PDB file of C-alpha atoms in Angstrom:
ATOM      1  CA  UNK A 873     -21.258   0.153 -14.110  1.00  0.00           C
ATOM      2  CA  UNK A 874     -17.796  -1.121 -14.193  1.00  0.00           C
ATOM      3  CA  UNK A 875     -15.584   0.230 -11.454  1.00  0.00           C
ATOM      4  CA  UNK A 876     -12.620   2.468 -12.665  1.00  0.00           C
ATOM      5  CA  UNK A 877      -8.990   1.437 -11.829  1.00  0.00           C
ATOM      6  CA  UNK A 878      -8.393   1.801  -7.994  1.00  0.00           C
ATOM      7  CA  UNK A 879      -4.464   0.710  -7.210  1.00  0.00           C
ATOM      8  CA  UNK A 880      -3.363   0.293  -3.733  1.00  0.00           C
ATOM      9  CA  UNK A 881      -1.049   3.387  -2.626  1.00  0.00           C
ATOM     10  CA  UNK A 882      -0.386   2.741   1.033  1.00  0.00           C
ATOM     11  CA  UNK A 883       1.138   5.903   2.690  1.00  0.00           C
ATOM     12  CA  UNK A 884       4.280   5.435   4.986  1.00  0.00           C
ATOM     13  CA  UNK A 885       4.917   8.105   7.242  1.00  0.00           C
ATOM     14  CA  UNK A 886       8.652   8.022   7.894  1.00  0.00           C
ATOM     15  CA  UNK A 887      11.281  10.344  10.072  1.00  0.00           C
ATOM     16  CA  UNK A 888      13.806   9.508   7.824  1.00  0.00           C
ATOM     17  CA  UNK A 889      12.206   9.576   3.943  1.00  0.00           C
ATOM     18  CA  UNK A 890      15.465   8.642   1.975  1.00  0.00           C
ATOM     19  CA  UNK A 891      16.286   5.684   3.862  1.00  0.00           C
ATOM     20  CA  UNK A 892      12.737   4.584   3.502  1.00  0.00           C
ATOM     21  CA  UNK A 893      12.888   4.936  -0.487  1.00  0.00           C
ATOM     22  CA  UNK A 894      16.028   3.388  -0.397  1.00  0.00           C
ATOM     23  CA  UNK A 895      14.815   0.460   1.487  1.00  0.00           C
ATOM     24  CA  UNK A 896      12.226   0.186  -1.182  1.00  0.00           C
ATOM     25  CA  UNK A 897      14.181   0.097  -4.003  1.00  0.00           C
ATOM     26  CA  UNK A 898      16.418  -2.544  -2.684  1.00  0.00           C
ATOM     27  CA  UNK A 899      13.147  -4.900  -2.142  1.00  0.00           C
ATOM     28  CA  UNK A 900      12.331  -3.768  -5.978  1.00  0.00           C
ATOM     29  CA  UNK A 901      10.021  -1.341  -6.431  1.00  0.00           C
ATOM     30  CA  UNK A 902      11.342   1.673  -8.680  1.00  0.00           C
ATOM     31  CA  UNK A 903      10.142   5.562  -8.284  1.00  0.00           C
ATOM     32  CA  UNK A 904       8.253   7.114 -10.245  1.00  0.00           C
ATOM     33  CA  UNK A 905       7.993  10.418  -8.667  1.00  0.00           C
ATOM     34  CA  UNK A 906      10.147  12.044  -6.038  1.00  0.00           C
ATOM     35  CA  UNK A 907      10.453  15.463  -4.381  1.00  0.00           C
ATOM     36  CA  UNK A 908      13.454  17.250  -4.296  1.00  0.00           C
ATOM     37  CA  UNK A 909      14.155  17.312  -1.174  1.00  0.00           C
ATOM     38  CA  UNK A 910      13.590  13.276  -0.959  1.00  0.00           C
ATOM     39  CA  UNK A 911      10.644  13.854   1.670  1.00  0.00           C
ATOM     40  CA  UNK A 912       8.327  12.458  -0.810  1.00  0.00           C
ATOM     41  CA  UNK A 913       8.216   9.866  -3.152  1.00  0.00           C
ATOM     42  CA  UNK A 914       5.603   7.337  -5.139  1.00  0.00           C
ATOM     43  CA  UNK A 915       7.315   3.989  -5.691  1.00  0.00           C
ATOM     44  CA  UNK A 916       5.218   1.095  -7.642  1.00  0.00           C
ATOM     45  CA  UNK A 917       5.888  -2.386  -7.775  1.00  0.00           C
ATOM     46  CA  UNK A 918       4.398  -5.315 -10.114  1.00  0.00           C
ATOM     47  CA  UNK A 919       1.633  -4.373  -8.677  1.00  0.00           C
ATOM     48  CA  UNK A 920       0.743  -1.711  -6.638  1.00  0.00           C
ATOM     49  CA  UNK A 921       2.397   0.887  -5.140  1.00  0.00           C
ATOM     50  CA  UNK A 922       3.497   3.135  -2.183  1.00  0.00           C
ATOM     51  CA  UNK A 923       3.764   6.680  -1.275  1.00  0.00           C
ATOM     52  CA  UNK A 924       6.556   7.431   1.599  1.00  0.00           C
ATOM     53  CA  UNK A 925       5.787  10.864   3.152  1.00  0.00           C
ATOM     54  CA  UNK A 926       8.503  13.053   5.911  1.00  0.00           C
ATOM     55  CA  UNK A 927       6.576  12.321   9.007  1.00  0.00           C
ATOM     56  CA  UNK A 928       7.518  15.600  10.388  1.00  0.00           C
ATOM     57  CA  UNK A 929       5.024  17.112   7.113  1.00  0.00           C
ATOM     58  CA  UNK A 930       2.590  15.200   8.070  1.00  0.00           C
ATOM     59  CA  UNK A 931      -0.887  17.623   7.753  1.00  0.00           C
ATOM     60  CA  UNK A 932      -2.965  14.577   9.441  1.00  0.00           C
ATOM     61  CA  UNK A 933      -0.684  14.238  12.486  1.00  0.00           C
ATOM     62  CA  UNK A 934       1.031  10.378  11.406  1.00  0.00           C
ATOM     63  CA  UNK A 935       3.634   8.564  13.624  1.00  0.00           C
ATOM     64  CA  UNK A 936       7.095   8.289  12.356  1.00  0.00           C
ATOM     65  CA  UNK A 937       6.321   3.974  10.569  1.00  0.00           C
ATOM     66  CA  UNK A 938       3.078   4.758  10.314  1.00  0.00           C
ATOM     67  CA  UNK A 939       1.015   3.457   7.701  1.00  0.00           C
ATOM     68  CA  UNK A 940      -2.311   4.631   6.347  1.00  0.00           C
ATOM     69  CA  UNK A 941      -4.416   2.445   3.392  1.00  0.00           C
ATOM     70  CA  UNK A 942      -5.080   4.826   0.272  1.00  0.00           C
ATOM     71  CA  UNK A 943      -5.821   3.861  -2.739  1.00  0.00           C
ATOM     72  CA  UNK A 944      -5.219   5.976  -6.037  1.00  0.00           C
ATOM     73  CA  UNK A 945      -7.270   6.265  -9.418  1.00  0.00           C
ATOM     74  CA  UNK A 946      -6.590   7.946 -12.685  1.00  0.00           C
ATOM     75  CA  UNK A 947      -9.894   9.928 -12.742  1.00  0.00           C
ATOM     76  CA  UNK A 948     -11.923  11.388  -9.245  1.00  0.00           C
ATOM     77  CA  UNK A 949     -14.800  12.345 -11.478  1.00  0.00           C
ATOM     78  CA  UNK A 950     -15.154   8.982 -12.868  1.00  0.00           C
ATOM     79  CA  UNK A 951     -14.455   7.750  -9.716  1.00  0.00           C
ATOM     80  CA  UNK A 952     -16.657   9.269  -7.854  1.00  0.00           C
ATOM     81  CA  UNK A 953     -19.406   8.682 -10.588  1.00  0.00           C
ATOM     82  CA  UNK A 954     -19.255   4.914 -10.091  1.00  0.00           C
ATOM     83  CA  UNK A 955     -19.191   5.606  -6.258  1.00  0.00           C
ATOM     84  CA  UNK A 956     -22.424   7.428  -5.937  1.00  0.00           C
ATOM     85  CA  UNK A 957     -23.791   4.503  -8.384  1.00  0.00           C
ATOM     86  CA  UNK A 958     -23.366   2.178  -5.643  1.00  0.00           C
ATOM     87  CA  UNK A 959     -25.284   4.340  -3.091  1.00  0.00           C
ATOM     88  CA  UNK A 960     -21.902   5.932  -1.383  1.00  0.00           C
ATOM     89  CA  UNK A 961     -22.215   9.887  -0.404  1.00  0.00           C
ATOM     90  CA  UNK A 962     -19.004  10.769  -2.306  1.00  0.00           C
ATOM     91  CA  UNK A 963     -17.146  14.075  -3.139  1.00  0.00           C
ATOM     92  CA  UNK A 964     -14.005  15.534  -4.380  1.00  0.00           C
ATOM     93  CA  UNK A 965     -12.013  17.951  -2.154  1.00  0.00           C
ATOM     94  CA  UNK A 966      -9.828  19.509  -4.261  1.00  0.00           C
ATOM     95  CA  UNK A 967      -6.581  20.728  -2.250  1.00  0.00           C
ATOM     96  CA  UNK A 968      -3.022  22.639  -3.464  1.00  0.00           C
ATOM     97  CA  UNK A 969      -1.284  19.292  -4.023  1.00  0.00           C
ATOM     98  CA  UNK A 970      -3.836  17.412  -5.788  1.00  0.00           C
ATOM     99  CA  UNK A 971      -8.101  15.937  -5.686  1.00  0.00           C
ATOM    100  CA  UNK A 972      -8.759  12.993  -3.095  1.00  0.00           C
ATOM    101  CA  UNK A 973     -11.976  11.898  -2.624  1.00  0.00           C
ATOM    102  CA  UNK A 974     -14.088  11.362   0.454  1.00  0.00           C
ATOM    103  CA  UNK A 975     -16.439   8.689   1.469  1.00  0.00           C
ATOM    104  CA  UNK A 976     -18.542   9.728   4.281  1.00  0.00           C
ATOM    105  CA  UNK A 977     -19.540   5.776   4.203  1.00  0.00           C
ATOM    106  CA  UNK A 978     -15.799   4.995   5.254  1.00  0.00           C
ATOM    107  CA  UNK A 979     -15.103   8.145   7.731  1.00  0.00           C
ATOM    108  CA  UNK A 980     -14.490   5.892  10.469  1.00  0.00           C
ATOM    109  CA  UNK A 981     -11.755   3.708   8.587  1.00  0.00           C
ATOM    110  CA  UNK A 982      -9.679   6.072   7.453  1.00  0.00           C
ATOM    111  CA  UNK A 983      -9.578   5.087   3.911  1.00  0.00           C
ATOM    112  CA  UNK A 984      -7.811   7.105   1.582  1.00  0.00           C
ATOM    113  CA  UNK A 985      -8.714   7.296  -2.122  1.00  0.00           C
ATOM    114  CA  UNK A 986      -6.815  10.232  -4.586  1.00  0.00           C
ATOM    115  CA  UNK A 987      -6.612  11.143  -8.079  1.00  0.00           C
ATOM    116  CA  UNK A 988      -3.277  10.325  -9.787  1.00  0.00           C
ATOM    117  CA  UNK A 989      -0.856  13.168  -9.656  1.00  0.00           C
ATOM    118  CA  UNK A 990      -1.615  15.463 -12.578  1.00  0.00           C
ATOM    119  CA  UNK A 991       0.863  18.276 -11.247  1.00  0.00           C
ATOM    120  CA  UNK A 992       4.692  17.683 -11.115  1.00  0.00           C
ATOM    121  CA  UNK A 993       5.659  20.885 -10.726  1.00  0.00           C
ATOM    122  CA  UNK A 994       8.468  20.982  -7.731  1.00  0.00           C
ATOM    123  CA  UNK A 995       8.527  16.676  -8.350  1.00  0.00           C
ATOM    124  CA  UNK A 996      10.732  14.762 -10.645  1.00  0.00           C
ATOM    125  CA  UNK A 997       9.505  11.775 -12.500  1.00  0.00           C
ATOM    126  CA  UNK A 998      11.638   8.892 -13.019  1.00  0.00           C
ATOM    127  CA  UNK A 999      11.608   6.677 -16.143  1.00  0.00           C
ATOM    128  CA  UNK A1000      10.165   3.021 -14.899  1.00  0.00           C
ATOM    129  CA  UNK A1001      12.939   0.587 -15.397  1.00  0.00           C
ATOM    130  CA  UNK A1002      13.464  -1.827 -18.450  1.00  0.00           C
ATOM    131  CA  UNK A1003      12.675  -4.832 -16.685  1.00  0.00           C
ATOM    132  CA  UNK A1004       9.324  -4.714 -15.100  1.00  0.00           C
ATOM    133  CA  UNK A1005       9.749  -5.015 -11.199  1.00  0.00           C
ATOM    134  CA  UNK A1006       8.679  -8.414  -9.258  1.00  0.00           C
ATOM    135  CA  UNK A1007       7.399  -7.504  -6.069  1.00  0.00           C
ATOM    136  CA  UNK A1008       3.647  -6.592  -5.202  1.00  0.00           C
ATOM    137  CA  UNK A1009       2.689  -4.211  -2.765  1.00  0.00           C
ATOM    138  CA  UNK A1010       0.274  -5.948  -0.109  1.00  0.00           C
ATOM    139  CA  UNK A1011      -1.033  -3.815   2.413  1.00  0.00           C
ATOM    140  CA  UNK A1012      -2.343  -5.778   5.839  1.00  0.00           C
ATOM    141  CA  UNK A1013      -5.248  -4.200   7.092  1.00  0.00           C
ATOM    142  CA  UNK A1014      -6.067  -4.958  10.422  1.00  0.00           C
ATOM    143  CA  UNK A1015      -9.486  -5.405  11.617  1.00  0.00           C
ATOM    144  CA  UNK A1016     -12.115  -6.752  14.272  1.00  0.00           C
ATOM    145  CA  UNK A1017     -14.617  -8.284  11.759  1.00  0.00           C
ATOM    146  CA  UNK A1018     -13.811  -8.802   7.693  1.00  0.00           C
ATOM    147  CA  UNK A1019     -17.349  -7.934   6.965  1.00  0.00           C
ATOM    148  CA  UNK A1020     -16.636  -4.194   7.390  1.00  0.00           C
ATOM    149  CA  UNK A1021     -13.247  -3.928   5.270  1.00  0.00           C
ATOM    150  CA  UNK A1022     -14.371  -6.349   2.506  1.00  0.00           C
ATOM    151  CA  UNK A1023     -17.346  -4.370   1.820  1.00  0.00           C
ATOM    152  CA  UNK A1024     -14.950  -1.504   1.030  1.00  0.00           C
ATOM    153  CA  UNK A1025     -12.850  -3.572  -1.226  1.00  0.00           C
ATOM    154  CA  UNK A1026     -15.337  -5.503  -3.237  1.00  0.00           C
ATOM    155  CA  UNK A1027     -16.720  -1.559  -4.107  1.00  0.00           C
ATOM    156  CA  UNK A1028     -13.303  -1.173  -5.325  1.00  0.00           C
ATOM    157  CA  UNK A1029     -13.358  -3.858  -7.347  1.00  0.00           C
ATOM    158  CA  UNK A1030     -10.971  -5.930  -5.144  1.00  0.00           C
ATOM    159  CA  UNK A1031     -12.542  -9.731  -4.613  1.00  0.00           C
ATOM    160  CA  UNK A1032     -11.252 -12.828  -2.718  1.00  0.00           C
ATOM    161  CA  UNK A1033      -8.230 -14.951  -3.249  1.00  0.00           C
ATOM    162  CA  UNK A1034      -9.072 -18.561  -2.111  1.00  0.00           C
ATOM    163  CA  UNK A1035      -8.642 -18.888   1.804  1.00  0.00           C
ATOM    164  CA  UNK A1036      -5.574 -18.748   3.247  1.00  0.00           C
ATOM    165  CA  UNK A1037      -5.876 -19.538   6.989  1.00  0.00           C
ATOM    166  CA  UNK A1038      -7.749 -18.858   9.422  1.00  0.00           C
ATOM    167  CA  UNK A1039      -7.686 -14.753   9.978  1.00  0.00           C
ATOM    168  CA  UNK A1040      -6.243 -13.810   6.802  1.00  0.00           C
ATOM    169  CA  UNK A1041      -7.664 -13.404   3.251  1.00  0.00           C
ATOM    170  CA  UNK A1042      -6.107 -11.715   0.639  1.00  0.00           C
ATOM    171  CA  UNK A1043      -7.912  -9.921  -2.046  1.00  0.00           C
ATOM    172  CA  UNK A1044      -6.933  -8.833  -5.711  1.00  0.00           C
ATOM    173  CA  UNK A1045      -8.525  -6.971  -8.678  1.00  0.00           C
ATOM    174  CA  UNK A1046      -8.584  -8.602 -12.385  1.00  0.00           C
ATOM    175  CA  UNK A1047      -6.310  -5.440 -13.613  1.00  0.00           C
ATOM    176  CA  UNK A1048      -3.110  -6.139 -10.821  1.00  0.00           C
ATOM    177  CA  UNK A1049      -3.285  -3.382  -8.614  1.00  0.00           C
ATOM    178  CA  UNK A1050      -1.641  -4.799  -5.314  1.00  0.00           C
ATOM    179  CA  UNK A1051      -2.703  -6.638  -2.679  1.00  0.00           C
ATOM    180  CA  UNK A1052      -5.175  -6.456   0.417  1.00  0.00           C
ATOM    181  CA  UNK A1053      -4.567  -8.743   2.895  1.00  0.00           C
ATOM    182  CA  UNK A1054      -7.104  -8.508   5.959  1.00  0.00           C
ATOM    183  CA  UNK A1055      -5.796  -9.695   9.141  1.00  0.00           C
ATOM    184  CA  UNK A1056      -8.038 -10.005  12.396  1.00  0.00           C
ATOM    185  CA  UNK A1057      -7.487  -8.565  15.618  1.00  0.00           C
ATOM    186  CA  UNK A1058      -8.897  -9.185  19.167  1.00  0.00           C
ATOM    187  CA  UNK A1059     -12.416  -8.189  19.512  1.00  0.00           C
ATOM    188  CA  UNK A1060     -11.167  -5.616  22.932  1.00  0.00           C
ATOM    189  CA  UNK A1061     -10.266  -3.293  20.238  1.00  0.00           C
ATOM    190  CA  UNK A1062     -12.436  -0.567  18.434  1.00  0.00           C
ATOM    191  CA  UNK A1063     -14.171  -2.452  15.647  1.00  0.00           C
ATOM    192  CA  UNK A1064     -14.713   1.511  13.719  1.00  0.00           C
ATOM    193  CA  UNK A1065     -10.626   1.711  14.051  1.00  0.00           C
ATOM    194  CA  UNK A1066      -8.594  -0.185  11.522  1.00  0.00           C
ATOM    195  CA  UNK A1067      -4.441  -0.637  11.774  1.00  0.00           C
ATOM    196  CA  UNK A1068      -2.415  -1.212   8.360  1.00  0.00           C
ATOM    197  CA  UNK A1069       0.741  -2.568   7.603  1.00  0.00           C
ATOM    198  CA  UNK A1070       3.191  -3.064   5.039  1.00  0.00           C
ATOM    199  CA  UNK A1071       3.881  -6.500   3.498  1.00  0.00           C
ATOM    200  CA  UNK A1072       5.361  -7.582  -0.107  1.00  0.00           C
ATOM    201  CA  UNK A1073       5.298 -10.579  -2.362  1.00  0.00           C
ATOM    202  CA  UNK A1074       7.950 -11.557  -4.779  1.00  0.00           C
ATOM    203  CA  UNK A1075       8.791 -13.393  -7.933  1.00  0.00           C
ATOM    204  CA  UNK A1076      12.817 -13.592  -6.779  1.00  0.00           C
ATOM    205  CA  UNK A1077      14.314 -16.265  -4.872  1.00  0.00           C
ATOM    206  CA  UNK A1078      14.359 -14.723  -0.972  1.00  0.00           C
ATOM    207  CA  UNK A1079      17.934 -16.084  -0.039  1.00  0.00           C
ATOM    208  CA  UNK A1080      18.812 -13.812  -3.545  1.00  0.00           C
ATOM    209  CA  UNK A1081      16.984 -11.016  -1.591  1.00  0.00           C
ATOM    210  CA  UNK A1082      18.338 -11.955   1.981  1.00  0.00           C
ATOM    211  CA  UNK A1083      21.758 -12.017   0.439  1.00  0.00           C
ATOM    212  CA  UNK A1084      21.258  -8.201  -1.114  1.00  0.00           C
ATOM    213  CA  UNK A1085      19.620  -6.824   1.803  1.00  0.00           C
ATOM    214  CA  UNK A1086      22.618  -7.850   3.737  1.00  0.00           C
ATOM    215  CA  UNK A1087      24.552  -5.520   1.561  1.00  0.00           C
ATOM    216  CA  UNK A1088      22.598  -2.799   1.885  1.00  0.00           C
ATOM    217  CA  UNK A1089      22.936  -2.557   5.552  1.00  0.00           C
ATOM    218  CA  UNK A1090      19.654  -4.812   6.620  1.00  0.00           C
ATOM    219  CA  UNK A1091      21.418  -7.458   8.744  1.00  0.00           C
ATOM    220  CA  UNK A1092      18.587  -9.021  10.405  1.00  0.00           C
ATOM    221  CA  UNK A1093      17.299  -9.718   7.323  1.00  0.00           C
ATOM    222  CA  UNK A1094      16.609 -13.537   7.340  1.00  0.00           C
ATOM    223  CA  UNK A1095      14.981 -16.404   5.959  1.00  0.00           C
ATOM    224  CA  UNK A1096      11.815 -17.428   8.185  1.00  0.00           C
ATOM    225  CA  UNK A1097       8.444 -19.982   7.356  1.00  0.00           C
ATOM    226  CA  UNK A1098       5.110 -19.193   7.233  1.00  0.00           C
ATOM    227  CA  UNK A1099       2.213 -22.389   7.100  1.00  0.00           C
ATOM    228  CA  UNK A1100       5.506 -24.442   5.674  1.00  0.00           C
ATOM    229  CA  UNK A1101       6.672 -21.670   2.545  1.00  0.00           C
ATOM    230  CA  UNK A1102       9.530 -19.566   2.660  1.00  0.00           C
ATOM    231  CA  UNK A1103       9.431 -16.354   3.826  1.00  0.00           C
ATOM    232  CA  UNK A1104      11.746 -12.909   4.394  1.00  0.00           C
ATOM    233  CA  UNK A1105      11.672 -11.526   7.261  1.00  0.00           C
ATOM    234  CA  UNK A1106      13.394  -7.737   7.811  1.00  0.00           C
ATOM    235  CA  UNK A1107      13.236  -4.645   9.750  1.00  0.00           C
ATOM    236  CA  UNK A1108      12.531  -1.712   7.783  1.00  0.00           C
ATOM    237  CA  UNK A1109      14.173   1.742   8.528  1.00  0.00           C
ATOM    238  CA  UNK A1110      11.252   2.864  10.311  1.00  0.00           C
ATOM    239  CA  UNK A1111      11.469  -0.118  13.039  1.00  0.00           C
ATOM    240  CA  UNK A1112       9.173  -2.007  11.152  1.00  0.00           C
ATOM    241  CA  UNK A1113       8.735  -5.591  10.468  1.00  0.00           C
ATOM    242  CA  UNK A1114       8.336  -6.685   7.070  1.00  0.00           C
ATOM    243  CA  UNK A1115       7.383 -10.101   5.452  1.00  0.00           C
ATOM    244  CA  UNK A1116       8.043 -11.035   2.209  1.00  0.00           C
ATOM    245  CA  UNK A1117       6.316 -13.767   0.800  1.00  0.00           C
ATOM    246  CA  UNK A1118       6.186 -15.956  -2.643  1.00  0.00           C
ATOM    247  CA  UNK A1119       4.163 -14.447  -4.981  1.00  0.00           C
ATOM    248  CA  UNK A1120       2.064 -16.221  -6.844  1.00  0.00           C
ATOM    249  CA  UNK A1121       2.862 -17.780  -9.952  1.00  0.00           C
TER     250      UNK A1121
END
């Protein structure tokens, strides 16, 4: 059974939502839906996309720069047909705001995976630009052994980019729908616990990027080198760091 369409949606838990967004727009991505109030918003890139949530709404008790891995898909009931085709005990929770599926497989890795928005009522959807955005959204997931996380992402139809380095692979579906990067950590930590971060790739030249982050107000941003290519390196408004790498051609 071919998998459905499962696009990376990263939540970021912020204490200051509109700064966030703003951030994000000035790296490239565009909105495509937005609260009101600015304490929400769905941005998408090239590829990919994020959610930014108000920290202090927060139903699951997230930090203030806190990022969770999610994943979004067009249809839960399709979804979670192909799901339960590969053996996983899956099932829809349908809540006021929308479906999301849970994986009682994953519990312990605090995966995300919801149905596209169907409801805008109280959200405003914004027309995606004319010219298509460059930047990918890559989310870093953090983790003791890559056996356990690249499980999950091969039965999301993600699959391996060649190697990278050593403790880092990237993975990518055949329709783009962002970027998993899995990043090892020391083996001290809890192997069922997984960290995530935020990370980007880009088709623009990063001293064009350095030069309009500067304007906006990001002076650290700054040209750095990672395994000899060119990197951006920047503190987001959550106290984050943030690299932003080549993307592939």
């Amino acid at each position: 059974m071919t998998a459905p369409a499962f696009t990376l949606c990263p939540y970021r838990f912020s204490d200051d939502p509109p700064r966030m967004i703003n951030f994000l727009t000035t790296l490239g991505l565009a909105r495509t839906v937005s609260s009101r109030s600015e304490s929400f918003a769905i941005l998408s890139g090239r590829s990919g996309r994020i959610a930014v949530h108000s920290s202090a709404d927060s139903a699951v008790g997230a930090e203030p720069g806190e990022t969770r891995l999610c994943f979004e898909t067009p249809d839960g009931d399709s979804a979670r047909t192909y799901l339960t085709s590969l053996g996983l005990d899956a099932t829809i929770v349908d809540e006021a705001y929308g479906r999301y599926l849970h994986v009682s497989d994953w519990h312990d890795l605090r995966v995300g995976l919801n149905e596209e928005m169907k409801d805008f009522y109280g959200y405003r959807r914004h027309d995606r630009p004319g010219r298509a955005p460059r930047v990918n959204v890559v989310g870093v997931w953090f983790h003791v052994d890559f056996a356990v996380p690249e499980t999950v992402l091969r039965q999301l139809g993600y699959v391996p980019d060649p190697p990278a380095a050593a403790g880092w692979q990237t993975f990518r579906t055949a329709e783009p729908s962002g970027v998993v990067g899995l990043h090892t950590i020391g083996a001290e930590s809890d192997p069922r616990r997984s960290g995530v971060g935020l990370s980007f790739e880009t088709a623009e030249p990063p001293e064009n990027l350095v030069e309009r982050l500067h304007t906006d107000g990001h002076s650290d941003a700054r040209l750095g080198s990672v395994r000899g290519t060119t990197i951006v390196l920047v503190t987001d408004p959550d106290g984050q760091r943030i690299e932003i790498h080549r993307a592939p051609r």
